PDB file of C-alpha atoms and ligand atoms in Angstrom:
ATOM      1  CA  MET F  25       0.000   0.000   0.000  1.00 63.00           C
ATOM      2  CA  ARG F  26       2.914   2.315   0.495  1.00 54.00           C
ATOM      3  CA  GLY F  27       3.719   2.301  -3.213  1.00 49.00           C
ATOM      4  CA  VAL F  28       7.417   2.458  -2.274  1.00 52.00           C
ATOM      5  CA  ARG F  29       9.044  -0.052  -4.540  1.00 70.00           C
ATOM      6  CA  LEU F  30       6.358  -1.244  -6.865  1.00 86.00           C
ATOM      7  CA  SER F  31       5.023   0.652  -9.805  1.00 90.00           C
ATOM      8  CA  ARG F  32       1.795   0.177 -11.683  1.00 95.00           C
ATOM      9  CA  LYS F  33       1.693  -0.777 -15.321  1.00 97.00           C
ATOM     10  CA  GLU F  34      -1.065   0.214 -17.640  1.00 96.00           C
ATOM     11  CA  ILE F  35      -2.571  -0.999 -20.840  1.00 97.00           C
ATOM     12  CA  THR F  36      -5.511   0.228 -22.914  1.00 95.00           C
ATOM     13  CA  THR F  37      -7.694  -2.371 -24.529  1.00 93.00           C
ATOM     14  CA  ASP F  38     -11.238  -2.132 -25.958  1.00 89.00           C
ATOM     15  CA  GLY F  39     -10.972   1.580 -25.216  1.00 89.00           C
ATOM     16  CA  ARG F  40     -10.573   0.885 -21.499  1.00 92.00           C
ATOM     17  CA  ARG F  41      -7.488   1.757 -19.435  1.00 94.00           C
ATOM     18  CA  LEU F  42      -6.441  -1.073 -17.122  1.00 96.00           C
ATOM     19  CA  THR F  43      -3.845  -0.574 -14.405  1.00 97.00           C
ATOM     20  CA  TYR F  44      -2.117  -3.377 -12.548  1.00 98.00           C
ATOM     21  CA  PHE F  45       0.936  -4.524 -10.677  1.00 98.00           C
ATOM     22  CA  ASP F  46       2.976  -7.285 -12.268  1.00 97.00           C
ATOM     23  CA  GLU F  47       5.778  -8.985 -10.318  1.00 97.00           C
ATOM     24  CA  GLY F  48       7.675 -12.235 -10.710  1.00 96.00           C
ATOM     25  CA  SER F  49       7.710 -14.552 -13.686  1.00 96.00           C
ATOM     26  CA  GLY F  50       6.273 -17.960 -14.450  1.00 96.00           C
ATOM     27  CA  ARG F  51       2.797 -19.354 -13.870  1.00 97.00           C
ATOM     28  CA  PRO F  52       0.266 -16.524 -13.732  1.00 98.00           C
ATOM     29  CA  MET F  53      -1.810 -15.729 -10.677  1.00 98.00           C
ATOM     30  CA  VAL F  54      -4.251 -12.816 -10.457  1.00 98.00           C
ATOM     31  CA  LEU F  55      -5.271 -11.393  -7.081  1.00 98.00           C
ATOM     32  CA  LEU F  56      -8.243  -9.003  -6.888  1.00 98.00           C
ATOM     33  CA  HIS F  57      -8.525  -6.438  -4.150  1.00 98.00           C
ATOM     34  CA  ALA F  58     -11.094  -5.744  -1.442  1.00 98.00           C
ATOM     35  CA  PHE F  59     -13.625  -2.920  -1.283  1.00 98.00           C
ATOM     36  CA  PRO F  60     -12.963   0.011  -1.137  1.00 97.00           C
ATOM     37  CA  LEU F  61      -9.205  -0.425  -1.439  1.00 98.00           C
ATOM     38  CA  ASP F  62      -7.081  -0.837  -4.556  1.00 98.00           C
ATOM     39  CA  ALA F  63      -4.451  -3.172  -5.947  1.00 98.00           C
ATOM     40  CA  SER F  64      -1.716  -1.722  -3.739  1.00 97.00           C
ATOM     41  CA  MET F  65      -3.199  -3.721  -0.846  1.00 98.00           C
ATOM     42  CA  TRP F  66      -1.325  -6.693  -2.337  1.00 98.00           C
ATOM     43  CA  GLU F  67       2.042  -5.042  -1.751  1.00 97.00           C
ATOM     44  CA  PRO F  68       3.192  -7.645   0.824  1.00 97.00           C
ATOM     45  CA  GLN F  69       2.384 -10.421  -1.643  1.00 98.00           C
ATOM     46  CA  LEU F  70       3.845  -8.599  -4.673  1.00 97.00           C
ATOM     47  CA  ALA F  71       7.065  -8.156  -2.714  1.00 96.00           C
ATOM     48  CA  ALA F  72       7.341 -11.902  -2.048  1.00 96.00           C
ATOM     49  CA  VAL F  73       5.995 -13.703  -5.110  1.00 97.00           C
ATOM     50  CA  PRO F  74       6.439 -17.483  -4.814  1.00 96.00           C
ATOM     51  CA  PRO F  75       9.289 -18.782  -6.985  1.00 95.00           C
ATOM     52  CA  GLY F  76       8.147 -19.762 -10.482  1.00 96.00           C
ATOM     53  CA  TRP F  77       5.041 -17.569 -10.320  1.00 97.00           C
ATOM     54  CA  ARG F  78       3.974 -14.249 -11.851  1.00 97.00           C
ATOM     55  CA  LEU F  79       1.602 -12.222  -9.697  1.00 98.00           C
ATOM     56  CA  LEU F  80      -0.777  -9.763 -11.358  1.00 98.00           C
ATOM     57  CA  ALA F  81      -2.844  -7.418  -9.203  1.00 98.00           C
ATOM     58  CA  PRO F  82      -5.245  -5.248 -11.221  1.00 98.00           C
ATOM     59  CA  ASP F  83      -7.177  -2.250  -9.933  1.00 98.00           C
ATOM     60  CA  VAL F  84     -10.924  -2.763 -10.068  1.00 98.00           C
ATOM     61  CA  ARG F  85     -12.525  -0.246 -12.457  1.00 96.00           C
ATOM     62  CA  GLY F  86     -12.658   3.198 -10.838  1.00 97.00           C
ATOM     63  CA  PHE F  87     -10.146   2.380  -8.063  1.00 97.00           C
ATOM     64  CA  GLY F  88      -6.387   2.949  -7.730  1.00 96.00           C
ATOM     65  CA  GLY F  89      -4.743   3.866 -11.021  1.00 94.00           C
ATOM     66  CA  THR F  90      -8.036   3.791 -12.920  1.00 93.00           C
ATOM     67  CA  ALA F  91      -9.639   6.590 -10.879  1.00 92.00           C
ATOM     68  CA  PRO F  92     -11.568   8.565 -11.833  1.00 90.00           C
ATOM     69  CA  ASP F  93     -13.327   6.140 -14.141  1.00 89.00           C
ATOM     70  CA  PRO F  94     -14.092   7.864 -17.476  1.00 88.00           C
ATOM     71  CA  GLY F  95     -16.994   5.440 -17.834  1.00 86.00           C
ATOM     72  CA  PRO F  96     -19.148   3.742 -18.605  1.00 89.00           C
ATOM     73  CA  PRO F  97     -19.278   2.594 -14.977  1.00 91.00           C
ATOM     74  CA  ALA F  98     -19.695  -1.073 -14.102  1.00 95.00           C
ATOM     75  CA  SER F  99     -23.283  -2.209 -13.937  1.00 95.00           C
ATOM     76  CA  SER F 100     -22.500  -5.525 -12.217  1.00 97.00           C
ATOM     77  CA  LEU F 101     -19.597  -7.580 -10.904  1.00 98.00           C
ATOM     78  CA  ASP F 102     -19.552  -9.173 -14.372  1.00 98.00           C
ATOM     79  CA  ASP F 103     -18.146  -5.922 -15.752  1.00 97.00           C
ATOM     80  CA  TYR F 104     -15.288  -6.068 -13.255  1.00 98.00           C
ATOM     81  CA  ALA F 105     -14.756  -9.724 -14.265  1.00 98.00           C
ATOM     82  CA  ALA F 106     -14.734  -8.715 -17.943  1.00 97.00           C
ATOM     83  CA  ASP F 107     -11.917  -6.266 -17.192  1.00 97.00           C
ATOM     84  CA  VAL F 108      -9.866  -9.128 -15.717  1.00 98.00           C
ATOM     85  CA  LEU F 109     -10.442 -11.159 -18.887  1.00 98.00           C
ATOM     86  CA  ARG F 110      -9.431  -8.117 -20.987  1.00 97.00           C
ATOM     87  CA  LEU F 111      -6.189  -7.906 -19.034  1.00 97.00           C
ATOM     88  CA  LEU F 112      -5.449 -11.629 -19.475  1.00 98.00           C
ATOM     89  CA  ASP F 113      -6.198 -11.332 -23.212  1.00 97.00           C
ATOM     90  CA  ALA F 114      -3.986  -8.281 -23.589  1.00 97.00           C
ATOM     91  CA  LEU F 115      -1.120 -10.062 -21.832  1.00 97.00           C
ATOM     92  CA  GLY F 116      -1.604 -13.236 -23.890  1.00 98.00           C
ATOM     93  CA  ILE F 117      -2.511 -15.314 -20.836  1.00 98.00           C
ATOM     94  CA  ASP F 118      -4.875 -18.180 -21.516  1.00 98.00           C
ATOM     95  CA  ARG F 119      -5.372 -19.551 -18.008  1.00 98.00           C
ATOM     96  CA  ALA F 120      -4.411 -18.221 -14.588  1.00 98.00           C
ATOM     97  CA  VAL F 121      -4.951 -18.994 -10.951  1.00 98.00           C
ATOM     98  CA  VAL F 122      -7.404 -16.276  -9.909  1.00 98.00           C
ATOM     99  CA  GLY F 123      -8.424 -15.173  -6.487  1.00 98.00           C
ATOM    100  CA  GLY F 124      -9.283 -12.243  -4.368  1.00 98.00           C
ATOM    101  CA  LEU F 125     -10.020 -10.935  -0.942  1.00 98.00           C
ATOM    102  CA  SER F 126     -13.641 -10.231  -0.046  1.00 98.00           C
ATOM    103  CA  MET F 127     -15.012  -8.204  -3.013  1.00 98.00           C
ATOM    104  CA  GLY F 128     -12.108  -9.683  -4.991  1.00 98.00           C
ATOM    105  CA  GLY F 129     -13.562 -13.107  -4.136  1.00 98.00           C
ATOM    106  CA  TYR F 130     -17.018 -12.026  -5.360  1.00 98.00           C
ATOM    107  CA  ILE F 131     -15.410 -11.049  -8.681  1.00 98.00           C
ATOM    108  CA  THR F 132     -13.660 -14.426  -8.744  1.00 98.00           C
ATOM    109  CA  PHE F 133     -17.074 -16.115  -8.462  1.00 98.00           C
ATOM    110  CA  ALA F 134     -18.276 -13.940 -11.361  1.00 98.00           C
ATOM    111  CA  LEU F 135     -15.316 -15.227 -13.405  1.00 98.00           C
ATOM    112  CA  LEU F 136     -16.176 -18.773 -12.435  1.00 97.00           C
ATOM    113  CA  ARG F 137     -19.642 -18.193 -13.919  1.00 96.00           C
ATOM    114  CA  ARG F 138     -18.489 -16.322 -17.043  1.00 95.00           C
ATOM    115  CA  ALA F 139     -15.261 -17.986 -18.042  1.00 98.00           C
ATOM    116  CA  PRO F 140     -14.407 -21.104 -16.017  1.00 97.00           C
ATOM    117  CA  ALA F 141     -12.033 -22.332 -18.736  1.00 97.00           C
ATOM    118  CA  ARG F 142      -9.740 -19.349 -18.041  1.00 98.00           C
ATOM    119  CA  LEU F 143      -9.190 -20.417 -14.419  1.00 98.00           C
ATOM    120  CA  ALA F 144      -6.420 -22.780 -13.342  1.00 97.00           C
ATOM    121  CA  GLY F 145      -7.024 -22.520  -9.607  1.00 98.00           C
ATOM    122  CA  LEU F 146      -8.717 -20.369  -6.979  1.00 98.00           C
ATOM    123  CA  VAL F 147      -7.659 -18.337  -3.970  1.00 98.00           C
ATOM    124  CA  LEU F 148     -10.663 -17.313  -1.879  1.00 98.00           C
ATOM    125  CA  ALA F 149      -9.521 -14.991   0.900  1.00 98.00           C
ATOM    126  CA  ASP F 150     -11.853 -13.540   3.534  1.00 98.00           C
ATOM    127  CA  THR F 151     -14.815 -13.869   1.225  1.00 98.00           C
ATOM    128  CA  ARG F 152     -18.154 -15.598   0.965  1.00 98.00           C
ATOM    129  CA  PRO F 153     -20.198 -17.141  -1.851  1.00 98.00           C
ATOM    130  CA  GLY F 154     -23.630 -15.906  -0.695  1.00 97.00           C
ATOM    131  CA  ALA F 155     -25.595 -12.879  -1.847  1.00 98.00           C
ATOM    132  CA  ASP F 156     -26.369  -9.967   0.496  1.00 97.00           C
ATOM    133  CA  THR F 157     -29.168 -10.309   3.005  1.00 97.00           C
ATOM    134  CA  ALA F 158     -31.973  -7.724   2.945  1.00 97.00           C
ATOM    135  CA  GLU F 159     -30.299  -6.097   5.947  1.00 97.00           C
ATOM    136  CA  GLY F 160     -26.939  -6.079   4.168  1.00 97.00           C
ATOM    137  CA  ARG F 161     -28.493  -4.369   1.118  1.00 97.00           C
ATOM    138  CA  GLU F 162     -30.082  -1.765   3.336  1.00 98.00           C
ATOM    139  CA  GLY F 163     -26.679  -1.092   4.945  1.00 97.00           C
ATOM    140  CA  ARG F 164     -25.073  -0.669   1.531  1.00 98.00           C
ATOM    141  CA  ARG F 165     -27.777   1.811   0.435  1.00 98.00           C
ATOM    142  CA  LYS F 166     -27.205   3.842   3.598  1.00 98.00           C
ATOM    143  CA  LEU F 167     -23.479   3.859   2.938  1.00 98.00           C
ATOM    144  CA  GLN F 168     -24.078   4.968  -0.667  1.00 98.00           C
ATOM    145  CA  ALA F 169     -26.122   7.902   0.615  1.00 98.00           C
ATOM    146  CA  ALA F 170     -23.452   8.801   3.181  1.00 98.00           C
ATOM    147  CA  VAL F 171     -20.659   8.663   0.588  1.00 98.00           C
ATOM    148  CA  ALA F 172     -22.724  10.728  -1.882  1.00 98.00           C
ATOM    149  CA  HIS F 173     -23.220  13.318   0.844  1.00 98.00           C
ATOM    150  CA  GLU F 174     -19.863  13.329   2.671  1.00 97.00           C
ATOM    151  CA  GLY F 175     -17.379  11.650   0.339  1.00 98.00           C
ATOM    152  CA  ALA F 176     -15.074   8.654   0.843  1.00 98.00           C
ATOM    153  CA  GLY F 177     -14.438   9.561   4.496  1.00 98.00           C
ATOM    154  CA  ALA F 178     -17.876   8.141   5.282  1.00 98.00           C
ATOM    155  CA  ALA F 179     -16.749   4.774   3.902  1.00 98.00           C
ATOM    156  CA  ALA F 180     -13.556   4.891   5.971  1.00 98.00           C
ATOM    157  CA  ARG F 181     -15.528   5.629   9.141  1.00 97.00           C
ATOM    158  CA  SER F 182     -18.008   2.860   8.492  1.00 96.00           C
ATOM    159  CA  MET F 183     -15.535   0.194   7.353  1.00 96.00           C
ATOM    160  CA  LEU F 184     -12.387   0.664   9.442  1.00 95.00           C
ATOM    161  CA  PRO F 185     -13.619  -0.782  12.744  1.00 94.00           C
ATOM    162  CA  LYS F 186     -14.785  -3.912  10.905  1.00 96.00           C
ATOM    163  CA  LEU F 187     -11.635  -4.607   8.922  1.00 98.00           C
ATOM    164  CA  PHE F 188      -9.129  -5.579  11.594  1.00 98.00           C
ATOM    165  CA  ALA F 189      -8.489  -7.995  14.439  1.00 97.00           C
ATOM    166  CA  SER F 190      -8.703  -6.432  17.898  1.00 95.00           C
ATOM    167  CA  GLU F 191      -4.924  -6.588  18.358  1.00 96.00           C
ATOM    168  CA  THR F 192      -4.328  -4.857  15.012  1.00 96.00           C
ATOM    169  CA  LEU F 193      -6.665  -2.036  16.026  1.00 95.00           C
ATOM    170  CA  ARG F 194      -4.976  -1.777  19.416  1.00 95.00           C
ATOM    171  CA  ALA F 195      -1.323  -1.981  18.488  1.00 96.00           C
ATOM    172  CA  ARG F 196      -0.844  -1.248  14.786  1.00 96.00           C
ATOM    173  CA  ALA F 197      -1.930   2.322  14.303  1.00 96.00           C
ATOM    174  CA  GLY F 198       0.396   2.678  11.312  1.00 97.00           C
ATOM    175  CA  LEU F 199      -1.338  -0.047   9.313  1.00 98.00           C
ATOM    176  CA  VAL F 200      -4.815   1.122  10.324  1.00 97.00           C
ATOM    177  CA  ASP F 201      -3.896   4.648   9.261  1.00 97.00           C
ATOM    178  CA  GLU F 202      -2.550   3.482   5.939  1.00 97.00           C
ATOM    179  CA  VAL F 203      -5.795   1.673   5.196  1.00 98.00           C
ATOM    180  CA  ARG F 204      -7.778   4.733   6.315  1.00 97.00           C
ATOM    181  CA  ARG F 205      -5.822   6.938   3.906  1.00 97.00           C
ATOM    182  CA  SER F 206      -6.309   4.451   1.093  1.00 97.00           C
ATOM    183  CA  ILE F 207     -10.096   4.417   1.605  1.00 98.00           C
ATOM    184  CA  GLU F 208     -10.279   8.188   2.021  1.00 98.00           C
ATOM    185  CA  SER F 209      -8.449   8.668  -1.262  1.00 97.00           C
ATOM    186  CA  ALA F 210     -10.853   6.414  -3.192  1.00 98.00           C
ATOM    187  CA  ASP F 211     -13.181   8.052  -5.701  1.00 97.00           C
ATOM    188  CA  PRO F 212     -16.655   8.392  -4.106  1.00 98.00           C
ATOM    189  CA  ALA F 213     -18.315   7.608  -7.453  1.00 97.00           C
ATOM    190  CA  ALA F 214     -16.406   4.297  -7.686  1.00 98.00           C
ATOM    191  CA  ILE F 215     -17.379   3.421  -4.112  1.00 98.00           C
ATOM    192  CA  ILE F 216     -21.052   4.000  -4.889  1.00 98.00           C
ATOM    193  CA  VAL F 217     -20.858   1.907  -8.069  1.00 98.00           C
ATOM    194  CA  ALA F 218     -19.052  -0.952  -6.288  1.00 98.00           C
ATOM    195  CA  LEU F 219     -21.673  -0.967  -3.532  1.00 98.00           C
ATOM    196  CA  ASP F 220     -24.352  -1.269  -6.193  1.00 98.00           C
ATOM    197  CA  CYS F 221     -22.532  -4.140  -7.915  1.00 98.00           C
ATOM    198  CA  MET F 222     -22.082  -5.990  -4.621  1.00 98.00           C
ATOM    199  CA  LEU F 223     -25.646  -5.539  -3.437  1.00 97.00           C
ATOM    200  CA  HIS F 224     -26.978  -6.989  -6.693  1.00 97.00           C
ATOM    201  CA  ARG F 225     -24.565  -9.920  -6.843  1.00 98.00           C
ATOM    202  CA  PRO F 226     -26.110 -13.365  -7.208  1.00 97.00           C
ATOM    203  CA  ASP F 227     -25.724 -16.220  -4.759  1.00 98.00           C
ATOM    204  CA  SER F 228     -22.771 -18.359  -5.881  1.00 97.00           C
ATOM    205  CA  THR F 229     -23.174 -21.081  -3.255  1.00 97.00           C
ATOM    206  CA  GLY F 230     -24.583 -23.486  -5.863  1.00 96.00           C
ATOM    207  CA  LEU F 231     -21.351 -23.213  -7.867  1.00 96.00           C
ATOM    208  CA  LEU F 232     -19.119 -24.556  -5.132  1.00 98.00           C
ATOM    209  CA  ARG F 233     -19.834 -28.258  -5.627  1.00 97.00           C
ATOM    210  CA  SER F 234     -18.969 -28.079  -9.305  1.00 96.00           C
ATOM    211  CA  ILE F 235     -15.502 -26.631  -8.698  1.00 97.00           C
ATOM    212  CA  ARG F 236     -12.737 -28.990  -9.812  1.00 96.00           C
ATOM    213  CA  LEU F 237      -9.824 -26.615  -9.420  1.00 97.00           C
ATOM    214  CA  PRO F 238      -7.029 -26.484  -6.860  1.00 97.00           C
ATOM    215  CA  THR F 239      -8.507 -24.112  -4.301  1.00 98.00           C
ATOM    216  CA  LEU F 240      -6.983 -22.312  -1.355  1.00 98.00           C
ATOM    217  CA  ILE F 241      -9.347 -20.710   1.148  1.00 98.00           C
ATOM    218  CA  ILE F 242      -7.806 -18.259   3.613  1.00 98.00           C
ATOM    219  CA  VAL F 243      -9.521 -16.383   6.421  1.00 98.00           C
ATOM    220  CA  GLY F 244      -8.468 -14.304   9.371  1.00 98.00           C
ATOM    221  CA  ALA F 245      -9.356 -16.027  12.647  1.00 98.00           C
ATOM    222  CA  GLU F 246     -11.057 -12.792  13.774  1.00 98.00           C
ATOM    223  CA  ASP F 247     -12.723 -11.864  10.502  1.00 98.00           C
ATOM    224  CA  GLY F 248     -16.102 -10.455  11.554  1.00 97.00           C
ATOM    225  CA  LEU F 249     -17.258  -9.500   8.036  1.00 97.00           C
ATOM    226  CA  THR F 250     -16.772 -12.903   6.409  1.00 97.00           C
ATOM    227  CA  PRO F 251     -16.334 -15.130   9.469  1.00 97.00           C
ATOM    228  CA  PRO F 252     -14.282 -18.360   9.478  1.00 98.00           C
ATOM    229  CA  ALA F 253     -17.508 -20.418   9.634  1.00 98.00           C
ATOM    230  CA  GLU F 254     -18.274 -19.256   6.076  1.00 97.00           C
ATOM    231  CA  SER F 255     -14.851 -20.371   4.917  1.00 98.00           C
ATOM    232  CA  GLU F 256     -15.275 -23.719   6.647  1.00 98.00           C
ATOM    233  CA  ALA F 257     -18.598 -24.141   4.797  1.00 98.00           C
ATOM    234  CA  MET F 258     -16.822 -23.401   1.482  1.00 98.00           C
ATOM    235  CA  ARG F 259     -14.127 -25.939   2.302  1.00 98.00           C
ATOM    236  CA  GLU F 260     -16.781 -28.594   2.852  1.00 98.00           C
ATOM    237  CA  GLU F 261     -18.392 -27.852  -0.527  1.00 98.00           C
ATOM    238  CA  ILE F 262     -15.280 -27.490  -2.712  1.00 98.00           C
ATOM    239  CA  ALA F 263     -13.736 -30.910  -3.282  1.00 97.00           C
ATOM    240  CA  GLY F 264     -10.073 -31.102  -2.304  1.00 95.00           C
ATOM    241  CA  SER F 265      -9.871 -27.493  -1.152  1.00 97.00           C
ATOM    242  CA  THR F 266      -7.538 -26.379   1.622  1.00 97.00           C
ATOM    243  CA  LEU F 267      -8.539 -23.963   4.376  1.00 98.00           C
ATOM    244  CA  VAL F 268      -6.003 -21.877   6.279  1.00 98.00           C
ATOM    245  CA  VAL F 269      -7.213 -19.852   9.258  1.00 98.00           C
ATOM    246  CA  VAL F 270      -4.778 -17.010   9.902  1.00 98.00           C
ATOM    247  CA  ALA F 271      -4.191 -16.338  13.586  1.00 98.00           C
ATOM    248  CA  GLY F 272      -3.982 -12.690  14.619  1.00 97.00           C
ATOM    249  CA  ALA F 273      -5.866 -11.413  11.566  1.00 98.00           C
ATOM    250  CA  GLY F 274      -9.299  -9.960  10.980  1.00 98.00           C
ATOM    251  CA  HIS F 275     -10.778  -9.263   7.536  1.00 98.00           C
ATOM    252  CA  LEU F 276      -7.596  -7.923   5.902  1.00 98.00           C
ATOM    253  CA  SER F 277      -5.590 -11.071   6.565  1.00 98.00           C
ATOM    254  CA  ASN F 278      -3.004 -10.415   3.834  1.00 98.00           C
ATOM    255  CA  LEU F 279      -2.092  -7.038   5.360  1.00 98.00           C
ATOM    256  CA  GLU F 280      -2.416  -7.900   9.037  1.00 98.00           C
ATOM    257  CA  GLN F 281      -0.396 -11.118   8.906  1.00 98.00           C
ATOM    258  CA  PRO F 282       1.512 -10.980   5.627  1.00 98.00           C
ATOM    259  CA  ASP F 283       4.048 -13.637   6.600  1.00 98.00           C
ATOM    260  CA  ARG F 284       1.366 -16.167   7.523  1.00 98.00           C
ATOM    261  CA  PHE F 285      -0.675 -15.283   4.448  1.00 98.00           C
ATOM    262  CA  ASN F 286       2.380 -15.566   2.183  1.00 98.00           C
ATOM    263  CA  ALA F 287       3.366 -18.885   3.728  1.00 98.00           C
ATOM    264  CA  ALA F 288      -0.088 -20.299   2.958  1.00 98.00           C
ATOM    265  CA  LEU F 289       0.026 -18.938  -0.595  1.00 98.00           C
ATOM    266  CA  GLY F 290       3.565 -20.243  -1.101  1.00 97.00           C
ATOM    267  CA  ARG F 291       2.597 -23.751   0.095  1.00 97.00           C
ATOM    268  CA  PHE F 292      -0.431 -23.747  -2.207  1.00 97.00           C
ATOM    269  CA  CYS F 293       1.661 -22.632  -5.183  1.00 96.00           C
ATOM    270  CA  ALA F 294       4.317 -25.246  -4.509  1.00 95.00           C
ATOM    271  CA  GLU F 295       2.035 -28.173  -3.661  1.00 92.00           C
ATOM    272  CA  ALA F 296      -1.236 -27.844  -5.560  1.00 88.00           C
ATOM    273  CA  PHE F 297       0.484 -27.550  -8.947  1.00 89.00           C
ATOM    274  CA  ARG F 298       3.399 -29.903  -8.374  1.00 81.00           C
ATOM    275  CA  ALA F 299       1.838 -32.747 -10.351  1.00 64.00           C
ATOM    276  CA  GLU F 300       0.749 -30.540 -13.279  1.00 63.00           C
ATOM    277  CA  GLY F 301       2.592 -29.384 -16.343  1.00 50.00           C
ATOM    278  CA  SER F 302       2.968 -25.652 -16.501  1.00 43.00           C
ATOM    279  CA  VAL F 303      -0.147 -23.525 -16.491  1.00 43.00           C
ATOM    280  CA  ARG F 304      -0.312 -22.160 -20.036  1.00 40.00           C
ATOM    281  CA  SER F 305       0.376 -18.492 -20.304  1.00 38.00           C
TER     282      SER F 305
HETATM  283  C1  LIG K 411     -14.556  -6.094   1.129  1.00 69.31           C
HETATM  284  O1  LIG K 411     -13.654  -6.196   1.978  1.00 69.31           O
HETATM  285  O2  LIG K 411     -14.319  -6.207  -0.078  1.00 69.31           O
HETATM  286  C2  LIG K 411     -15.941  -5.811   1.603  1.00 69.31           C
HETATM  287  O3  LIG K 411     -16.018  -5.998   2.979  1.00 69.31           O
HETATM  288  C3  LIG K 411     -16.924  -6.665   0.893  1.00 69.31           C
HETATM  289  C4  LIG K 411     -18.333  -6.429   1.310  1.00 69.31           C
HETATM  290  O4  LIG K 411     -18.644  -5.311   1.751  1.00 69.31           O
HETATM  291  O5  LIG K 411     -19.155  -7.339   1.178  1.00 69.31           O
END
């Protein structure tokens, strides 16, 4: 998130500007960021890409390097998924391991619906397959109104207390502040659009049993937004999947416990694809 060492790349395809981080070389993996952050949240993973892998972290339309979005804005998570496919096409990548954290996971489910043949494996971090409840939709509409009225600061105020483990909130003011600044700098219009896309997303639970891909599920032990019980339920439905519960992390497990998160990702990369030939790219 600090943007110290890593620099974004950009590409324009189908008249749309896509921005992304691209580190390492080898088998491609795409990681999609959480709401309302941007691709720089993957900095700890981009700085330690598993050997033999290439990690791509795109900004979701309207966030990070793509803000402000010149339009047309996304009308559903499928539009965000289409941008990921555009990026893979532009880079000549046929299949990739794809995953994401929270909203990034919702977009991964959209890809699973739209283009399963493009996926070589899944990483589902701090996410859930279900649609929003009526109460959840109501909360999103309230947040849309607050952001329209007050700007991105309203999103930071609403989200921050829910994103971290208690110990992170207590003892890691630097990280909490960094995430606050990232949310506050997001484009309010993109936040409102993303909330709309998420509140209309379909239930993907029925997809889980049909998944035949190497799948890593990761969740912070103290994730209150997408609790470990949801990840355990996904593990039971997805044949052969692995679940890692990250101690000392809340919802932003990759930022709160990067070493534990990276160790889980590294094991998955080394073990789940050992028996395969290379993932085509
Ligand atoms: C996220 O981290 O992407 C959000 O918490 C997702 C959501 O609001 O459902």
